[in-house]
Coordinates of C-alpha atoms in Angstrom, one line a residue:
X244 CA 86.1 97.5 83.3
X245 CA 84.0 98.3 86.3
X246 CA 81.8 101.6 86.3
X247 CA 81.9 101.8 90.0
X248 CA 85.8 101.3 90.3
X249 CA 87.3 104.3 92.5
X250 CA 90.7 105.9 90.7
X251 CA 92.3 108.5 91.9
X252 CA 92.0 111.9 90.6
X253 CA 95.6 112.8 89.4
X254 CA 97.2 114.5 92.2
X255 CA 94.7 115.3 94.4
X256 CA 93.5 113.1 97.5
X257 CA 89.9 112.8 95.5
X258 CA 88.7 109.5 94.2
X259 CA 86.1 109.0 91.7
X260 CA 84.3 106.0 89.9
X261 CA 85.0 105.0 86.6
X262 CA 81.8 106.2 85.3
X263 CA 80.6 109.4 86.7
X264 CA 77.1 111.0 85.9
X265 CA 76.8 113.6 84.0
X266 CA 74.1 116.1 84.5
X267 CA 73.9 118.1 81.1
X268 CA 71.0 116.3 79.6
X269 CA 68.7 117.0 83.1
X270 CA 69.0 120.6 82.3
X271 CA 66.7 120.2 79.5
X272 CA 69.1 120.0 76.6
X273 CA 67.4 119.8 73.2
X274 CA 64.4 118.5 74.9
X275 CA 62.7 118.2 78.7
X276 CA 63.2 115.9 81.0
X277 CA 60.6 114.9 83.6
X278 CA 61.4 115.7 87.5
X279 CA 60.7 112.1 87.7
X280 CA 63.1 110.5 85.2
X281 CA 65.5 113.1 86.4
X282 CA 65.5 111.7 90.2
X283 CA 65.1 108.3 88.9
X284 CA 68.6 108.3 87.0
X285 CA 70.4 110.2 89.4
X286 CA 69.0 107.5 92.5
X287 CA 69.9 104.8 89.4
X288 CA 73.5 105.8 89.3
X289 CA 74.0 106.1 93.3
X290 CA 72.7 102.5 93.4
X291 CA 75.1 101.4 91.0
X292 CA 77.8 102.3 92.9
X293 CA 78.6 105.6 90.9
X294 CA 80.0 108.1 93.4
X295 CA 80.8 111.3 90.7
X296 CA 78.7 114.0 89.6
X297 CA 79.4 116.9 87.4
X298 CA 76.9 119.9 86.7
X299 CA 77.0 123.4 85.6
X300 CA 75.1 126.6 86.3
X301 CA 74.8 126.5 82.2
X302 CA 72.9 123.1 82.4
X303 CA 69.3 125.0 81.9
X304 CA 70.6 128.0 83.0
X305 CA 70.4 126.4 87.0
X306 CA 68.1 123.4 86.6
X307 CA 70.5 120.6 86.3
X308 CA 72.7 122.0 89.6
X309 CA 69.2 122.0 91.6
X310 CA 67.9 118.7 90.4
X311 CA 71.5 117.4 91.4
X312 CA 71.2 119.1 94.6
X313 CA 67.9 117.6 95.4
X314 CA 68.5 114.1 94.1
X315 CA 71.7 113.9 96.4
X316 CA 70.5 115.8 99.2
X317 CA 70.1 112.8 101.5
X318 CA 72.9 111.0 100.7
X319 CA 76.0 111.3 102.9
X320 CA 78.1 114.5 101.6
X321 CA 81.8 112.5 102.0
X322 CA 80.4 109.6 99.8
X323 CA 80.4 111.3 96.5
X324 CA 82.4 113.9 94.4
X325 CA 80.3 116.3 93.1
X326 CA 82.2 119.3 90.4
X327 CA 80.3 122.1 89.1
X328 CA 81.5 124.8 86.7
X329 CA 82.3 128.9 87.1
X330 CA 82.2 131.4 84.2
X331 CA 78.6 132.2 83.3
X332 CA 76.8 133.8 86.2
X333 CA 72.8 133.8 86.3
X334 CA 70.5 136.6 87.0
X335 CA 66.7 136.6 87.0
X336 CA 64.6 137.5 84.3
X337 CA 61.6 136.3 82.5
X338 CA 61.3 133.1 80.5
X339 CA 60.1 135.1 77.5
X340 CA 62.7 136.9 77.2
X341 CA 65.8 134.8 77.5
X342 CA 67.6 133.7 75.1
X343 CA 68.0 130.2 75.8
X344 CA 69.8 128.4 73.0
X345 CA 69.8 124.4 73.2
X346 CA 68.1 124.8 76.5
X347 CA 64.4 124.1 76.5
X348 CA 62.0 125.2 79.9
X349 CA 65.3 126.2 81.4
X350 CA 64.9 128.3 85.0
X351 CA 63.7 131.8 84.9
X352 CA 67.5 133.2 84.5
X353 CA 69.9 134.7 81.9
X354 CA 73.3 133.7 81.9
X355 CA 75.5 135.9 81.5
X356 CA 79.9 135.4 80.5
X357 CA 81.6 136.5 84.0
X358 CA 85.2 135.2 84.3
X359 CA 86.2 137.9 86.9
X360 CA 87.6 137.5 90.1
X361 CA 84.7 139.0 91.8
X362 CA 82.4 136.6 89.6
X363 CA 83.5 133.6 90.2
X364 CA 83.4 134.0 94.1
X365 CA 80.0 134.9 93.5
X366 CA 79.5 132.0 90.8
X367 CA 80.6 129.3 93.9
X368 CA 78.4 130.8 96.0
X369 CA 74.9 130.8 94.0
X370 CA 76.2 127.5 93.1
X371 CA 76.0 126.0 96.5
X372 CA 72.9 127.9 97.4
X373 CA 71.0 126.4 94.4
X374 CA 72.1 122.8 95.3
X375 CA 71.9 123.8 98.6
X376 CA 74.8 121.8 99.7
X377 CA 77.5 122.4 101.7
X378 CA 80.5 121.8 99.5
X379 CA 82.1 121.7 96.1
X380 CA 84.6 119.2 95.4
X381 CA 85.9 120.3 91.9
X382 CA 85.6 123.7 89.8
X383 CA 85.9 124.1 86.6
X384 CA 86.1 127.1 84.7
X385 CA 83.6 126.8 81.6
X386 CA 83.7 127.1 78.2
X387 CA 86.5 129.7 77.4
X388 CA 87.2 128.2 74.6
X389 CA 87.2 129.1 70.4
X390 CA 84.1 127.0 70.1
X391 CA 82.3 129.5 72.7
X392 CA 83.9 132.8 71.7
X393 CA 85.2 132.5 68.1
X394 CA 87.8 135.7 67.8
X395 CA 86.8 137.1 71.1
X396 CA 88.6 133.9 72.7
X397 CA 91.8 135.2 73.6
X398 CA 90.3 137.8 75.8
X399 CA 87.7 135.6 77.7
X400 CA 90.9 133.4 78.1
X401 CA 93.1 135.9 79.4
X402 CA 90.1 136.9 81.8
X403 CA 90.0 133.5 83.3
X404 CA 93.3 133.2 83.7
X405 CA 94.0 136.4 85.5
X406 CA 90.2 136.3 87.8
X407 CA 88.8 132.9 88.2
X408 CA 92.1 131.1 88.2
X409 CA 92.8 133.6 90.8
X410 CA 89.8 133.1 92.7
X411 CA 90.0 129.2 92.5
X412 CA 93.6 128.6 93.8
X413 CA 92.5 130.6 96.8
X414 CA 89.4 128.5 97.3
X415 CA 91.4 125.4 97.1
X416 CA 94.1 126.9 99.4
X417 CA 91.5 128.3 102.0
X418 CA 90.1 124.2 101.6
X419 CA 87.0 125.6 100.2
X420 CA 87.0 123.1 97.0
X421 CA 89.3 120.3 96.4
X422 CA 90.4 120.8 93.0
X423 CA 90.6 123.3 90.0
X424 CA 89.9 122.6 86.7
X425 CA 89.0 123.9 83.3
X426 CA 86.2 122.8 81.2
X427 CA 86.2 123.3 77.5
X428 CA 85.7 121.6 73.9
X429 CA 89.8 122.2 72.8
X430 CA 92.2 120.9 74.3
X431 CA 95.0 123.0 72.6
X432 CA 93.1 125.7 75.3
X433 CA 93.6 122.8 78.3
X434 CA 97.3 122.9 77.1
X435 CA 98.0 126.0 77.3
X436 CA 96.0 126.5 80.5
X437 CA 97.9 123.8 82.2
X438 CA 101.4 125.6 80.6
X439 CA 101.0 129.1 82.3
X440 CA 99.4 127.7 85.5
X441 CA 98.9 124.8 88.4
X442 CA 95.7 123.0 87.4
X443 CA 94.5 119.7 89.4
X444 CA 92.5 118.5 86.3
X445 CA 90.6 119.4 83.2
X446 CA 87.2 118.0 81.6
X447 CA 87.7 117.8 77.7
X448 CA 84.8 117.4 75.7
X449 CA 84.8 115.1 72.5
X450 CA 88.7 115.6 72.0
X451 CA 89.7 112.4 73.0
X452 CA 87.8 109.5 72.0
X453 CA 87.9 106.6 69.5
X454 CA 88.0 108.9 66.8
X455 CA 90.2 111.5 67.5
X456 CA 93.3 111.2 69.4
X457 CA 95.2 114.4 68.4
X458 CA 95.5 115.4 72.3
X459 CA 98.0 112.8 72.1
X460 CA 100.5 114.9 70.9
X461 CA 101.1 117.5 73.5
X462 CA 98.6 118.0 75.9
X463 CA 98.4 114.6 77.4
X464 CA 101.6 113.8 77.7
X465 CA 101.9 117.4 79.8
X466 CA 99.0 115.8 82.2
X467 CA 101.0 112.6 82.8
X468 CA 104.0 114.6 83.3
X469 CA 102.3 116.7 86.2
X470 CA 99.6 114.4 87.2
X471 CA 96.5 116.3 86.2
X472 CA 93.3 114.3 85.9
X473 CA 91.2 114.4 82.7
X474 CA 87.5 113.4 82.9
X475 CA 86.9 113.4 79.6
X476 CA 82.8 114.1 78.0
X477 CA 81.5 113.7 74.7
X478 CA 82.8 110.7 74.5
X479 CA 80.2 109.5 71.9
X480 CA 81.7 113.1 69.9
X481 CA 78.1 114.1 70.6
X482 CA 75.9 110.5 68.7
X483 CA 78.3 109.1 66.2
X484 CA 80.2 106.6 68.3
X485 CA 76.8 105.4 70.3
X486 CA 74.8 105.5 66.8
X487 CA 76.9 104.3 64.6
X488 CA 76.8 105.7 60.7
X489 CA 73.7 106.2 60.9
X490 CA 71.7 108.7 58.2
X491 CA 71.5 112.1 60.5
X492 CA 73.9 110.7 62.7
X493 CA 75.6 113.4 64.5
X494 CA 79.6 114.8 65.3
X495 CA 80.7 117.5 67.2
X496 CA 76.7 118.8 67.8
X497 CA 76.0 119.4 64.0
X498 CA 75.6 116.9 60.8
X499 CA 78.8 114.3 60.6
X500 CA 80.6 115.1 57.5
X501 CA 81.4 112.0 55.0
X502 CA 84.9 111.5 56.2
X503 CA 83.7 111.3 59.7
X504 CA 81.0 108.6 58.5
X505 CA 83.3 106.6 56.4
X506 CA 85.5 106.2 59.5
X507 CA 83.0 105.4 61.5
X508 CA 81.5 102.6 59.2
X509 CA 85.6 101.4 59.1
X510 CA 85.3 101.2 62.7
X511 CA 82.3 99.4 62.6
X512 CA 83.5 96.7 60.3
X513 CA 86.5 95.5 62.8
X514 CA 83.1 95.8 65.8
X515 CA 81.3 93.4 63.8
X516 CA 84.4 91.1 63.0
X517 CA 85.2 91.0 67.1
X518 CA 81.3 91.0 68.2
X519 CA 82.2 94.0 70.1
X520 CA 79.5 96.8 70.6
X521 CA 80.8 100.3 68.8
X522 CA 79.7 102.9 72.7
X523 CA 81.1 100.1 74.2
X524 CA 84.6 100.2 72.4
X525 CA 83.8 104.3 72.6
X526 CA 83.8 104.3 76.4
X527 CA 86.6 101.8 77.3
X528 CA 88.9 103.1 74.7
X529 CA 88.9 106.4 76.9
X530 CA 89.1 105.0 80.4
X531 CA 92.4 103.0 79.1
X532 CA 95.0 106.7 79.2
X533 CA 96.5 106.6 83.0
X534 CA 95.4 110.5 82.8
X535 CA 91.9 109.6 83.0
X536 CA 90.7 108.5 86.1
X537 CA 86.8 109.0 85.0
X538 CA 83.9 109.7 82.0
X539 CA 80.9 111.7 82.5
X540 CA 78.6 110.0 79.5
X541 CA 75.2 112.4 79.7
X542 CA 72.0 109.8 79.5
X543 CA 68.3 111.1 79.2
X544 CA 66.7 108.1 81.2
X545 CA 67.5 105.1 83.3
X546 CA 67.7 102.8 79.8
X547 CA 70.5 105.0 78.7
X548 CA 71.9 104.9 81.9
X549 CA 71.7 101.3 82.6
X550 CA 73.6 100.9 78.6
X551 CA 76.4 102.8 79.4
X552 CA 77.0 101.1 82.9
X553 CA 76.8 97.6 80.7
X554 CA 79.1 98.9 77.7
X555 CA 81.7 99.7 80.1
X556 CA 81.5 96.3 81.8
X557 CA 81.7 94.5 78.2
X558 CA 84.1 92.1 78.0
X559 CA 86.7 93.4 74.7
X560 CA 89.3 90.8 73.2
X561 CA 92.9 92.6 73.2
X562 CA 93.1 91.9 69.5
X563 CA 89.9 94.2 68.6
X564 CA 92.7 96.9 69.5
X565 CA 95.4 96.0 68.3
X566 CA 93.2 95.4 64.7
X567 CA 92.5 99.1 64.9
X568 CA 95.7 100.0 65.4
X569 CA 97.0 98.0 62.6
X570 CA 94.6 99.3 60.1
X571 CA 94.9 103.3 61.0
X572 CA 91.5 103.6 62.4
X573 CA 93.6 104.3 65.6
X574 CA 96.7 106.2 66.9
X575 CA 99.4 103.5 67.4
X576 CA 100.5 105.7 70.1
X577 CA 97.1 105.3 72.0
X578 CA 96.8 103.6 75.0
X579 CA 94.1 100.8 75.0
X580 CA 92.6 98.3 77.5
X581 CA 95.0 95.7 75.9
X582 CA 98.2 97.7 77.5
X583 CA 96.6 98.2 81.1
X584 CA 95.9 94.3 80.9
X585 CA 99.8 93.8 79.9

């Protein structure tokens, strides 16, 4: 596979590389990131050839959309695709007193849940002020998933739905963005998004990798049927599949359990039989579904960086595949590299 191939992004008339850059870690996450490391990867992944960028006002509550918006600034706008989230808006206030979670020396903002009609008009606009470019190419609305909201999920759902859907389709139909989307960790909530309404793509988080392939069932089939792109994140399910069963490895942000490990280690076994490199398997296993044009893998420096662009270049025999299949450490069902080379 080729990082910098150009797919095209389900229905729309948008094309984006097979490896897009993902901007989560350069808002801080867990730990900071230097401005220059932060330029450095995003001028790293232009030379490449990598031509999609996602962000979101979440990212360090506004740092990662204005270190994208800086580190692009000077390349030509109608070169790249650049998607950026709605949902949380962010209003000033102290450092000291925000509450910033996994964030760490975020920007002086708090953000705050805002799926309204009225908010997300708002969200596009301080969005494209704190880039300061002068347009989005795909929105996604963020995060109104279980794994955000526990019980109070329905209702943030039902607010996005009847508000920023609202205020998205008539962004895309004014020609304002390209493409609407929804961003979460579930993808029984992408299903039943892309059930009640017209979505142009969805960016699933750790629910369809190498491990877990229960989007299979329903909600993927749905995209092929009406040609909705999936860019899928997490595609490591957040360490494991770049670590390996590591002690402290990690699944799903927290501590994997001992099922998740003994898999893993299974998994490794068949790597080690084929030579092939476990985040390498990870990423290309994705990229082989014809409803995923693209993956976002988030690196903290160039060296990450520069690993991802070579795992997904890896050469992987059509056997390796085929082996997990055969053994259950994969859905038979799955689509793999070996079938788009068929």
């Amino acid at each position: 596979m080729v990082p910098s191939q150009k797919n095209a992004f389900g229905r729309t008339d948008i094309q984006v590389t097979a490896m897009g850059y993902g901007a989560a870690p350069i808002g801080n996450i867990f730990r900071p990131i230097s401005e220059p490391e932060s330029e450095n990867m995003i001028r790293r992944a232009w030379d490449s050839g990598l031509r999609y960028f996602d962000t979101a006002p979440m990212y360090g509550h506004g740092l990662s959309e204005a270190r994208i918006g800086h580190g692009l600034r000077w390349y030509p706008r109608d070169e790249y695709v650049l998607s950026t989230k709605v949902g949380r808006l962010l209003k000033p206030k102290k450092r000291s007193e925000i509450d910033s979670g996994v964030w760490v020396n975020p920007l002086p903002f708090e953000a705050i849940f805002d799926y309204s009609y009225s908010g997300t008009m708002r969200s596009i606009e301080d969005s494209l002020q704190r880039m300061a470019l002068e347009h989005i190419d795909i929105a996604f609305i963020h995060d109104c998933d279980f794994y955000t909201h526990g019980d109070k999920q329905p209702h943030y759902f039902r607010q996005a739905m009847e508000g920023a859907w609202r205020a998205l389709a008539q962004l895309r139909d004014e020609g304002v963005i390209k493409a609407v989307g929804m961003g979460v960790n579930e993808w029984e909530v992408c299903h039943a998004a892309l059930k009640e309404a017209d979505f142009d793509c969805f960016l699933l988080a750790g629910r369809y990798t190498l491990l877990e392939q229960e989007a299979l069932k329903e909600f993927l089939p749905l995209c092929e049927e009406r040609n909705a792109a999936v860019v899928i994140g997490g595609g490591f399910n957040s360490g494991i599949l770049a670590t390996g069963a590591v002690e402290n490895a990690k699944y799903n942000y927290g501590p994997a359990s001992k099922a998740i490990l003994e898999k893993v280690r299974k998994i490794e076994n068949v790597c080690r039989d084929y030579h092939v490199s476990l985040p390498a398997a990870a990423l290309q296993f994705v990229l082989a579904h014809p409803a995923v044009p693209t993956i976002v893998p988030g690196t903290r420096n160039v060296a990450q960086l520069e690993n991802c662009l070579e795992w997904i270049a890896a050469p992987i025999p059509d056997d390796f595949w085929r082996s997990l299949q055969k053994q259950g450490l994969l859905d038979e069902g799955a689509p793999t590299p070996a079938d788009r080379q068929a």
